[in-house]
Amino acid sequence: MTADERKLFDHLKSPHLKYWVPFIWFGNLAAKARKEGRIRDSVDLQSLMTEMNRYRSWCSLLFGYDWVGIPLVYTQVAEQLINPFGEDDDDFETNWCIDRNLQVSLLAVDEMHMSLPKMKKDIYWDDSAARPPYTLAAADYCIPSFLGSTVEMGISSFSPIPLAECLLILTGSRPKGKDD
């Protein structure tokens, strides 16, 4: 996390865990990149957001595992797994869950909408064909990408085939026109 990112992160006041803040930044940056044409179509944007959301869900699941404790005493384990929040309705804090989700949602929408950390140019900023740095030992194992078996083929000349000829070739009959 850069110093600017840390400053923005610390500036957001929340009594709850803020592991999700960088995901909001990512979503805002992706939307900005789509608007600027850096992400060329909505399908690519959707794919990025789906993968990011999957990763965010895993982080949330990990937090859930940490939140619900399983006692180490063997005889209590099964009872705890069946009802991890206790026997009474009061043992599960529904209001806390609602309050937390409302506060996080409002924070994400009101205070974080398009509020992005300052972008810093790295060594790959203007290099669209950047290669990762290799150690001397790994450099010997770099192989070129497989481009397919037809990459060296060329077309000597191209003449378009009229639609009627294509249909004749594919179906064995010509299309019926106005005069037929």
XYZ file of N, CA, C and O in Angstrom:
720
model
N 0.855 -1.169 0.000
C 0.000 0.000 0.000
C 0.903 1.235 0.000
O 1.828 1.318 0.800
N 0.626 2.163 -0.899
C 1.434 3.384 -0.953
C 1.053 4.312 0.189
O 0.021 4.116 0.857
N 1.844 5.338 0.389
C 1.567 6.303 1.462
C 0.236 7.013 1.214
O -0.543 7.238 2.152
N -0.044 7.363 -0.046
C -1.321 8.024 -0.371
C -2.502 7.095 -0.120
O -3.542 7.513 0.389
N -2.349 5.841 -0.499
C -3.414 4.872 -0.258
C -3.644 4.695 1.243
O -4.797 4.634 1.699
N -2.565 4.614 1.991
C -2.686 4.449 3.448
C -3.379 5.644 4.079
O -4.206 5.494 4.983
N -3.065 6.838 3.584
C -3.685 8.050 4.121
C -5.195 8.036 3.866
O -5.989 8.314 4.768
N -5.593 7.679 2.648
C -7.024 7.575 2.332
C -7.693 6.485 3.169
O -8.808 6.658 3.657
N -7.015 5.366 3.312
C -7.537 4.239 4.083
C -7.761 4.648 5.532
O -8.817 4.382 6.111
N -6.772 5.294 6.139
C -6.875 5.711 7.539
C -7.895 6.819 7.734
O -8.479 6.950 8.814
N -8.117 7.621 6.702
C -9.068 8.737 6.784
C -10.514 8.238 6.879
O -11.367 8.913 7.452
N -10.786 7.066 6.326
C -12.138 6.503 6.381
C -12.410 5.987 7.789
O -11.738 5.078 8.254
N -13.348 6.595 8.454
C -13.663 6.211 9.834
C -14.761 5.166 9.839
O -15.839 5.368 9.293
N -14.454 4.042 10.419
C -15.416 2.953 10.528
C -15.044 2.101 11.727
O -13.869 1.780 11.921
N -16.035 1.714 12.526
C -15.744 0.822 13.651
C -15.564 -0.626 13.196
O -15.269 -1.501 13.994
N -15.733 -0.865 11.903
C -15.668 -2.223 11.356
C -14.381 -2.426 10.570
O -13.722 -1.483 10.165
N -14.080 -3.674 10.303
C -12.914 -4.022 9.509
C -13.050 -3.426 8.112
O -14.136 -3.433 7.532
N -11.951 -2.918 7.563
C -12.011 -2.220 6.272
C -11.236 -2.961 5.177
O -10.692 -2.337 4.285
N -11.217 -4.278 5.210
C -10.491 -5.038 4.192
C -11.054 -4.796 2.798
O -10.374 -5.005 1.796
N -12.285 -4.360 2.684
C -12.988 -4.190 1.424
C -12.659 -2.874 0.709
O -12.988 -2.711 -0.469
N -12.003 -1.936 1.384
C -11.740 -0.612 0.802
C -10.951 -0.706 -0.511
O -11.332 -0.083 -1.508
N -9.852 -1.462 -0.587
C -9.145 -1.552 -1.877
C -10.000 -2.131 -3.006
O -9.778 -1.813 -4.167
N -10.992 -2.936 -2.679
C -11.883 -3.463 -3.715
C -12.755 -2.345 -4.296
O -13.045 -2.346 -5.488
N -13.167 -1.405 -3.450
C -13.930 -0.254 -3.939
C -13.040 0.579 -4.859
O -13.473 1.025 -5.927
N -11.794 0.796 -4.457
C -10.853 1.528 -5.310
C -10.708 0.826 -6.654
O -10.711 1.461 -7.703
N -10.569 -0.491 -6.624
C -10.419 -1.262 -7.861
C -11.643 -1.067 -8.759
O -11.511 -0.841 -9.957
N -12.833 -1.172 -8.164
C -14.059 -0.999 -8.943
C -14.155 0.391 -9.546
O -14.536 0.554 -10.717
N -13.803 1.407 -8.762
C -13.828 2.785 -9.273
C -12.807 2.977 -10.392
O -13.097 3.634 -11.399
N -11.617 2.418 -10.218
C -10.588 2.520 -11.261
C -11.009 1.788 -12.535
O -10.771 2.271 -13.642
N -11.620 0.625 -12.376
C -12.075 -0.132 -13.542
C -13.161 0.632 -14.290
O -13.150 0.700 -15.524
N -14.095 1.247 -13.556
C -15.144 2.043 -14.197
C -14.535 3.243 -14.923
O -14.939 3.588 -16.041
N -13.561 3.880 -14.301
C -12.881 5.018 -14.922
C -12.131 4.573 -16.180
O -12.180 5.243 -17.217
N -11.460 3.426 -16.101
C -10.726 2.906 -17.257
C -11.675 2.578 -18.403
O -11.357 2.807 -19.574
N -12.845 2.058 -18.094
C -13.848 1.757 -19.139
C -14.320 3.046 -19.791
O -14.446 3.138 -21.012
N -14.581 4.055 -18.978
C -15.063 5.343 -19.488
C -14.015 6.002 -20.382
O -14.346 6.626 -21.385
N -12.729 5.834 -20.027
C -11.637 6.430 -20.803
C -11.232 5.577 -22.004
O -10.364 5.976 -22.767
N -11.807 4.399 -22.152
C -11.482 3.537 -23.277
C -10.288 2.630 -23.046
O -9.831 1.947 -23.962
N -9.767 2.600 -21.830
C -8.636 1.708 -21.529
C -9.110 0.261 -21.419
O -8.346 -0.660 -21.663
N -10.342 0.070 -21.010
C -10.997 -1.234 -21.071
C -11.973 -1.103 -22.231
O -12.871 -0.261 -22.199
N -11.796 -1.923 -23.256
C -12.449 -1.659 -24.535
C -13.931 -2.000 -24.593
O -14.672 -1.390 -25.341
N -14.383 -2.975 -23.830
C -15.816 -3.270 -23.883
C -16.341 -3.697 -22.523
O -15.575 -4.005 -21.613
N -17.649 -3.702 -22.418
C -18.299 -3.993 -21.139
C -18.130 -5.447 -20.717
O -18.188 -5.750 -19.529
N -17.921 -6.341 -21.664
C -17.712 -7.747 -21.330
C -16.406 -7.898 -20.546
O -16.343 -8.616 -19.541
N -15.360 -7.210 -21.004
C -14.089 -7.258 -20.278
C -14.229 -6.662 -18.884
O -13.692 -7.198 -17.917
N -14.945 -5.547 -18.796
C -15.167 -4.922 -17.491
C -15.923 -5.872 -16.571
O -15.559 -6.040 -15.406
N -16.954 -6.514 -17.097
C -17.731 -7.460 -16.295
C -16.871 -8.620 -15.823
O -16.962 -9.050 -14.673
N -15.991 -9.120 -16.692
C -15.096 -10.221 -16.305
C -14.160 -9.795 -15.184
O -13.956 -10.542 -14.220
N -13.587 -8.607 -15.315
C -12.718 -8.084 -14.257
C -13.459 -7.966 -12.935
O -12.962 -8.369 -11.888
N -14.658 -7.401 -12.979
C -15.432 -7.184 -11.754
C -15.868 -8.507 -11.139
O -15.904 -8.643 -9.912
N -16.190 -9.492 -11.967
C -16.585 -10.805 -11.458
C -15.427 -11.463 -10.712
O -15.608 -11.997 -9.612
N -14.241 -11.412 -11.300
C -13.069 -11.999 -10.642
C -12.719 -11.254 -9.360
O -12.369 -11.857 -8.350
N -12.812 -9.932 -9.408
C -12.529 -9.134 -8.211
C -13.541 -9.460 -7.112
O -13.182 -9.609 -5.946
N -14.792 -9.602 -7.485
C -15.830 -9.910 -6.501
C -15.630 -11.306 -5.903
O -15.874 -11.521 -4.718
N -15.152 -12.234 -6.721
C -14.860 -13.579 -6.212
C -13.745 -13.512 -5.163
O -13.838 -14.129 -4.108
N -12.709 -12.746 -5.442
C -11.609 -12.588 -4.496
C -12.083 -11.895 -3.215
O -11.736 -12.294 -2.115
N -12.925 -10.873 -3.364
C -13.470 -10.177 -2.197
C -14.303 -11.127 -1.345
O -14.245 -11.111 -0.120
N -15.053 -11.997 -1.994
C -15.859 -12.982 -1.267
C -14.976 -13.933 -0.471
O -15.309 -14.319 0.648
N -13.842 -14.321 -1.050
C -12.921 -15.200 -0.320
C -12.368 -14.486 0.909
O -12.215 -15.102 1.965
N -12.065 -13.197 0.765
C -11.582 -12.437 1.926
C -12.660 -12.368 3.006
O -12.375 -12.497 4.192
N -13.898 -12.170 2.586
C -15.010 -12.122 3.521
C -15.198 -13.472 4.210
O -15.459 -13.545 5.417
N -15.059 -14.539 3.466
C -15.175 -15.887 4.035
C -14.076 -16.130 5.061
O -14.331 -16.687 6.141
N -12.885 -15.696 4.737
C -11.771 -15.833 5.671
C -12.050 -15.061 6.964
O -11.795 -15.551 8.062
N -12.603 -13.864 6.834
C -12.982 -13.082 8.008
C -14.040 -13.828 8.820
O -13.990 -13.860 10.049
N -14.990 -14.459 8.127
C -16.018 -15.232 8.819
C -15.445 -16.398 9.606
O -15.874 -16.689 10.724
N -14.464 -17.077 9.049
C -13.809 -18.172 9.769
C -13.126 -17.666 11.031
O -13.093 -18.342 12.047
N -12.577 -16.480 10.950
C -11.902 -15.899 12.105
C -12.906 -15.436 13.159
O -12.645 -15.468 14.348
N -14.078 -15.024 12.714
C -15.081 -14.444 13.606
C -15.776 -15.517 14.445
O -16.029 -15.337 15.630
N -16.130 -16.631 13.824
C -16.857 -17.695 14.523
C -15.835 -18.682 15.067
O -15.237 -19.437 14.307
N -15.632 -18.643 16.369
C -14.645 -19.515 16.989
C -15.186 -20.905 17.214
O -16.352 -21.099 17.531
N -14.347 -21.880 17.035
C -14.705 -23.266 17.326
C -13.885 -23.690 18.534
O -12.650 -23.638 18.489
N -14.550 -24.072 19.622
C -13.804 -24.440 20.833
C -12.923 -25.664 20.605
O -13.238 -26.526 19.792
N -11.845 -25.702 21.319
C -10.907 -26.799 21.168
C -11.321 -28.043 21.940
O -10.811 -29.129 21.698
N -12.239 -27.899 22.880
C -12.692 -29.047 23.666
C -13.536 -29.944 22.763
O -14.519 -29.510 22.178
N -13.133 -31.194 22.646
C -13.742 -32.114 21.694
C -15.249 -32.252 21.872
O -15.998 -32.266 20.902
N -15.746 -32.347 23.087
C -17.175 -32.585 23.317
C -18.034 -31.384 22.931
O -19.215 -31.533 22.656
N -17.465 -30.196 22.889
C -18.256 -29.007 22.563
C -18.232 -28.694 21.057
O -19.024 -27.890 20.594
N -17.379 -29.329 20.322
C -17.204 -28.956 18.897
C -18.474 -29.150 18.107
O -18.886 -28.278 17.343
N -19.120 -30.322 18.229
C -20.307 -30.610 17.430
C -21.422 -29.618 17.723
O -22.084 -29.118 16.807
N -21.662 -29.308 18.994
C -22.717 -28.351 19.355
C -22.415 -26.971 18.771
O -23.313 -26.300 18.267
N -21.169 -26.572 18.824
C -20.777 -25.264 18.317
C -20.948 -25.193 16.798
O -21.342 -24.171 16.267
N -20.672 -26.283 16.094
C -20.829 -26.291 14.650
C -22.290 -26.284 14.225
O -22.646 -25.676 13.220
N -23.137 -26.946 14.992
C -24.560 -26.979 14.662
C -25.191 -25.603 14.839
O -25.965 -25.154 14.015
N -24.865 -24.927 15.913
C -25.436 -23.613 16.182
C -24.318 -22.666 16.663
O -24.188 -22.430 17.860
N -23.517 -22.125 15.750
C -22.345 -21.352 16.152
C -22.669 -20.045 16.866
O -21.813 -19.473 17.525
N -23.902 -19.565 16.753
C -24.253 -18.288 17.376
C -24.957 -18.452 18.725
O -25.402 -17.486 19.310
N -25.091 -19.671 19.213
C -25.700 -19.891 20.518
C -27.133 -20.369 20.405
O -27.699 -20.462 19.330
N -27.714 -20.661 21.574
C -29.068 -21.215 21.621
C -30.156 -20.145 21.606
O -31.237 -20.364 21.104
N -29.880 -18.989 22.162
C -30.900 -17.947 22.265
C -30.921 -17.078 21.023
O -29.911 -16.876 20.362
N -32.118 -16.527 20.743
C -32.230 -15.601 19.620
C -31.353 -14.372 19.835
O -30.861 -13.770 18.888
N -31.178 -13.990 21.103
C -30.376 -12.809 21.414
C -28.888 -13.030 21.185
O -28.125 -12.078 21.128
N -28.465 -14.292 21.057
C -27.046 -14.572 20.880
C -26.533 -14.144 19.509
O -25.353 -13.940 19.317
N -27.414 -14.047 18.557
C -27.028 -13.623 17.211
C -27.463 -12.175 17.025
O -28.637 -11.861 17.038
N -26.510 -11.310 16.878
C -26.783 -9.877 16.829
C -27.216 -9.435 15.432
O -26.428 -8.959 14.631
N -28.508 -9.580 15.170
C -29.047 -9.176 13.877
C -28.873 -7.682 13.661
O -28.503 -7.242 12.576
N -29.154 -6.912 14.706
C -29.021 -5.459 14.582
C -27.586 -5.061 14.252
O -27.356 -4.149 13.468
N -26.614 -5.761 14.831
C -25.215 -5.455 14.539
C -24.921 -5.687 13.061
O -24.261 -4.870 12.419
N -25.412 -6.799 12.507
C -25.190 -7.098 11.089
C -25.822 -6.039 10.191
O -25.203 -5.576 9.224
N -27.046 -5.633 10.527
C -27.724 -4.596 9.744
C -26.971 -3.275 9.855
O -26.728 -2.601 8.846
N -26.598 -2.900 11.075
C -25.855 -1.649 11.283
C -24.539 -1.657 10.520
O -24.178 -0.672 9.873
N -23.813 -2.752 10.595
C -22.521 -2.847 9.915
C -22.687 -2.725 8.411
O -21.994 -1.968 7.745
N -23.634 -3.476 7.838
C -23.828 -3.448 6.392
C -24.308 -2.084 5.908
O -23.884 -1.608 4.854
N -25.173 -1.439 6.685
C -25.629 -0.094 6.326
C -24.470 0.897 6.371
O -24.272 1.677 5.446
N -23.663 0.839 7.431
C -22.548 1.775 7.581
C -21.512 1.571 6.477
O -21.040 2.525 5.873
N -21.188 0.339 6.164
C -20.215 0.041 5.115
C -20.754 0.479 3.751
O -20.031 1.071 2.946
N -22.020 0.227 3.489
C -22.622 0.626 2.210
C -22.612 2.137 2.035
O -22.252 2.648 0.971
N -23.021 2.844 3.078
C -23.024 4.307 2.999
C -21.616 4.868 2.846
O -21.401 5.819 2.093
N -20.670 4.267 3.523
C -19.277 4.703 3.408
C -18.775 4.490 1.978
O -18.140 5.377 1.393
N -19.075 3.335 1.409
C -18.621 3.025 0.053
C -19.257 3.944 -0.980
O -18.607 4.382 -1.925
N -20.526 4.263 -0.811
C -21.236 5.074 -1.801
C -21.005 6.567 -1.588
O -20.703 7.299 -2.528
N -21.136 7.036 -0.365
C -21.063 8.477 -0.105
C -19.638 9.011 -0.048
O -19.318 10.011 -0.674
N -18.787 8.349 0.699
C -17.454 8.894 0.923
C -16.405 8.377 -0.045
O -15.371 9.004 -0.222
N -16.653 7.244 -0.677
C -15.613 6.642 -1.508
C -15.899 6.691 -3.001
O -15.041 6.321 -3.788
N -17.072 7.163 -3.415
C -17.404 7.160 -4.837
C -16.393 7.981 -5.626
O -16.256 9.173 -5.433
N -15.664 7.306 -6.495
C -14.623 7.896 -7.343
C -13.552 8.647 -6.557
O -12.875 9.506 -7.087
N -13.421 8.317 -5.284
C -12.331 8.853 -4.481
C -11.193 7.847 -4.575
O -11.209 6.814 -3.925
N -10.219 8.169 -5.416
C -9.152 7.220 -5.706
C -7.823 7.709 -5.155
O -7.563 8.911 -5.139
N -6.970 6.790 -4.744
C -5.624 7.199 -4.357
C -4.882 7.738 -5.577
O -5.202 7.398 -6.709
N -3.880 8.554 -5.339
C -3.084 9.113 -6.416
C -2.338 7.991 -7.135
O -1.737 7.135 -6.503
N -2.434 7.998 -8.460
C -1.731 6.988 -9.246
C -0.268 7.388 -9.381
O 0.041 8.546 -9.639
N 0.612 6.418 -9.196
C 2.038 6.656 -9.374
C 2.526 5.823 -10.538
O 2.198 4.643 -10.646
N 3.289 6.449 -11.404
C 3.825 5.728 -12.556
C 4.931 4.781 -12.095
O 5.818 5.181 -11.361
N 4.818 3.540 -12.539
C 5.880 2.591 -12.245
C 6.744 2.413 -13.494
O 6.520 3.079 -14.513
N 7.707 1.527 -13.430
C 8.628 1.378 -14.556
C 7.944 0.808 -15.795
O 8.475 0.907 -16.895
N 6.759 0.236 -15.649
C 6.044 -0.360 -16.774
C 4.941 0.546 -17.318
O 4.187 0.137 -18.184
N 4.805 1.756 -16.831
C 3.675 2.636 -17.144
C 3.444 2.792 -18.651
O 2.333 2.647 -19.132
N 4.456 3.139 -19.399
C 4.296 3.395 -20.830
C 4.752 2.233 -21.701
O 4.902 2.387 -22.909
N 4.974 1.088 -21.138
C 5.480 -0.054 -21.872
C 4.382 -1.095 -22.027
O 4.080 -1.838 -21.093
N 3.771 -1.139 -23.202
C 2.672 -2.089 -23.405
C 3.169 -3.513 -23.616
O 2.394 -4.461 -23.527
N 4.450 -3.670 -23.895
C 5.020 -5.009 -24.088
C 5.995 -5.329 -22.959
O 7.050 -5.920 -23.178
N 5.646 -4.949 -21.759
C 6.540 -5.147 -20.610
C 6.740 -6.627 -20.337
O 5.829 -7.438 -20.496
N 7.933 -6.962 -19.936
C 8.258 -8.327 -19.542
C 8.669 -8.297 -18.084
O 9.363 -7.387 -17.659
N 8.284 -9.284 -17.326
C 8.673 -9.299 -15.913
C 10.184 -9.463 -15.778
O 10.822 -10.052 -16.656
N 10.744 -8.951 -14.702
C 12.186 -9.116 -14.512
C 12.497 -10.574 -14.155
O 11.858 -11.155 -13.289
N 13.448 -11.139 -14.862
C 13.850 -12.515 -14.620
C 15.216 -12.549 -13.945
O 16.055 -11.686 -14.189
N 15.426 -13.560 -13.139
C 16.770 -13.791 -12.616
C 17.598 -14.378 -13.756
O 17.048 -14.850 -14.759
N 18.888 -14.364 -13.608
C 19.744 -14.931 -14.655
C 19.438 -16.405 -14.880
O 19.445 -16.897 -16.006
N 19.140 -17.117 -13.797
C 18.837 -18.547 -13.919
C 17.526 -18.777 -14.669
O 17.411 -19.684 -15.489
N 16.513 -17.932 -14.412
C 15.209 -18.115 -15.047
C 15.197 -17.608 -16.482
O 14.385 -18.064 -17.295
N 16.081 -16.674 -16.829
C 16.096 -16.096 -18.171
C 16.351 -17.155 -19.236
O 15.870 -17.031 -20.362
N 17.087 -18.190 -18.890
C 17.366 -19.258 -19.860
C 16.119 -20.067 -20.214
O 16.086 -20.753 -21.227
N 15.104 -19.998 -19.376
C 13.893 -20.791 -19.590
C 12.770 -20.004 -20.244
O 11.661 -20.510 -20.383
N 13.014 -18.775 -20.637
C 11.992 -17.970 -21.318
C 11.800 -18.520 -22.730
O 12.760 -18.663 -23.476
N 10.581 -18.827 -23.045
C 10.291 -19.329 -24.389
C 9.262 -18.396 -25.022
O 8.437 -17.801 -24.329
N 9.278 -18.260 -26.326
C 8.295 -17.399 -26.983
C 6.896 -18.004 -26.880
O 6.738 -19.225 -26.777
N 5.902 -17.152 -26.922
C 4.516 -17.606 -26.847
C 4.150 -18.399 -28.093
O 4.609 -18.095 -29.197
N 3.306 -19.398 -27.918
C 2.808 -20.176 -29.049
C 1.762 -19.342 -29.766
O 0.779 -18.908 -29.164
N 1.985 -19.071 -31.031
C 1.081 -18.213 -31.793
C 0.133 -18.988 -32.689
O -0.691 -18.401 -33.367
N 0.255 -20.267 -32.705
C -0.624 -21.073 -33.540
C 0.093 -21.548 -34.792
O 1.092 -20.966 -35.230
N -0.412 -22.590 -35.403
C 0.268 -23.203 -36.541
C 0.081 -22.416 -37.830
O 0.811 -22.616 -38.786
N -0.874 -21.486 -37.884
C -1.147 -20.766 -39.128
C -0.600 -19.347 -39.122
O -0.881 -18.586 -40.035
N 0.206 -18.999 -38.133
C 0.671 -17.615 -38.008
C 1.524 -17.172 -39.197
O 1.506 -16.014 -39.576
N 2.243 -18.102 -39.804
C 3.120 -17.749 -40.925
C 2.412 -17.813 -42.282
O 2.991 -17.474 -43.297
N 1.173 -18.255 -42.293
C 0.449 -18.359 -43.559
C 0.028 -16.978 -44.021
O -0.249 -16.096 -43.222
N -0.059 -16.805 -45.293
C -0.520 -15.544 -45.863
C -1.598 -15.807 -46.887
O -1.806 -16.933 -47.335
N -2.261 -14.755 -47.292
C -3.284 -14.856 -48.328
C -2.719 -14.181 -49.560
O -2.346 -13.006 -49.518
N -2.628 -14.925 -50.664
C -2.028 -14.356 -51.861
C -2.928 -13.291 -52.470
O -2.488 -12.233 -52.855
N -4.182 -13.565 -52.582
C -5.120 -12.550 -53.081
C -6.491 -12.885 -52.523
O -6.795 -14.021 -52.205
N -7.311 -11.884 -52.459
C -8.633 -12.088 -51.876
C -9.655 -11.443 -52.793
O -9.543 -10.263 -53.139
N -10.605 -12.228 -53.209
C -11.712 -11.655 -53.975
C -12.999 -12.125 -53.318
O -13.206 -13.325 -53.134
N -13.835 -11.187 -52.899
C -15.072 -11.580 -52.212
C -16.000 -12.376 -53.117
O -16.084 -12.121 -54.310
N -16.660 -13.354 -52.546
C -17.623 -14.169 -53.280
C -18.999 -13.571 -53.035
O -19.373 -13.324 -51.887
N -19.770 -13.334 -54.094
C -21.131 -12.782 -53.902
C -21.981 -13.725 -53.052
O -21.789 -14.936 -53.049
N -22.926 -13.143 -52.330
C -23.783 -13.895 -51.422
C -24.509 -15.026 -52.144
O -24.617 -16.140 -51.642
N -24.984 -14.759 -53.344
C -25.714 -15.786 -54.095
C -24.814 -16.992 -54.368
O -25.259 -18.143 -54.283
N -23.534 -16.737 -54.691
C -22.603 -17.832 -54.936
C -22.345 -18.627 -53.658
O -22.233 -19.846 -53.676
N -22.223 -17.917 -52.516
C -22.019 -18.597 -51.223
C -23.185 -19.518 -50.915
O -22.991 -20.662 -50.491
N -24.401 -19.028 -51.116
C -25.585 -19.854 -50.851
C -25.647 -21.049 -51.791
O -26.035 -22.144 -51.397
N -25.243 -20.847 -53.042
C -25.221 -21.939 -53.998
C -24.225 -23.016 -53.548
O -24.520 -24.209 -53.594
N -23.064 -22.575 -53.082
C -22.047 -23.509 -52.623
C -22.529 -24.259 -51.380
O -22.387 -25.474 -51.265
N -23.145 -23.530 -50.432
C -23.559 -24.128 -49.164
C -24.817 -24.973 -49.272
O -24.921 -26.026 -48.648
N -25.802 -24.504 -50.051
C -27.097 -25.191 -50.059
C -27.393 -25.913 -51.359
O -28.293 -26.753 -51.426
N -26.691 -25.571 -52.427
C -26.945 -26.217 -53.703
C -28.024 -25.517 -54.514
O -28.392 -25.969 -55.583
N -28.563 -24.403 -53.976
C -29.579 -23.658 -54.750
C -29.367 -22.166 -54.565
O -28.850 -21.719 -53.560
N -29.825 -21.414 -55.570
C -29.719 -19.955 -55.492
C -30.923 -19.408 -54.726
O -31.985 -20.004 -54.714
N -30.723 -18.206 -54.092
C -31.869 -17.609 -53.404
C -32.907 -17.136 -54.408
O -32.576 -16.773 -55.530
N -34.172 -17.189 -53.999
C -35.238 -16.745 -54.878
C -35.337 -15.232 -54.791
O -35.377 -14.662 -53.700
N -35.364 -14.564 -55.919
C -35.457 -13.116 -55.985
C -36.866 -12.667 -56.262
O -37.816 -13.449 -56.298
N -37.019 -11.371 -56.562
C -38.341 -10.805 -56.853
C -38.907 -11.367 -58.166
O -40.090 -11.495 -58.329
N -38.006 -11.686 -59.093
C -38.444 -12.122 -60.421
C -38.812 -13.599 -60.473
O -39.382 -14.063 -61.421
N -38.419 -14.392 -59.457
C -38.653 -15.842 -59.483
C -40.057 -16.190 -59.086
O -40.698 -15.733 -58.262
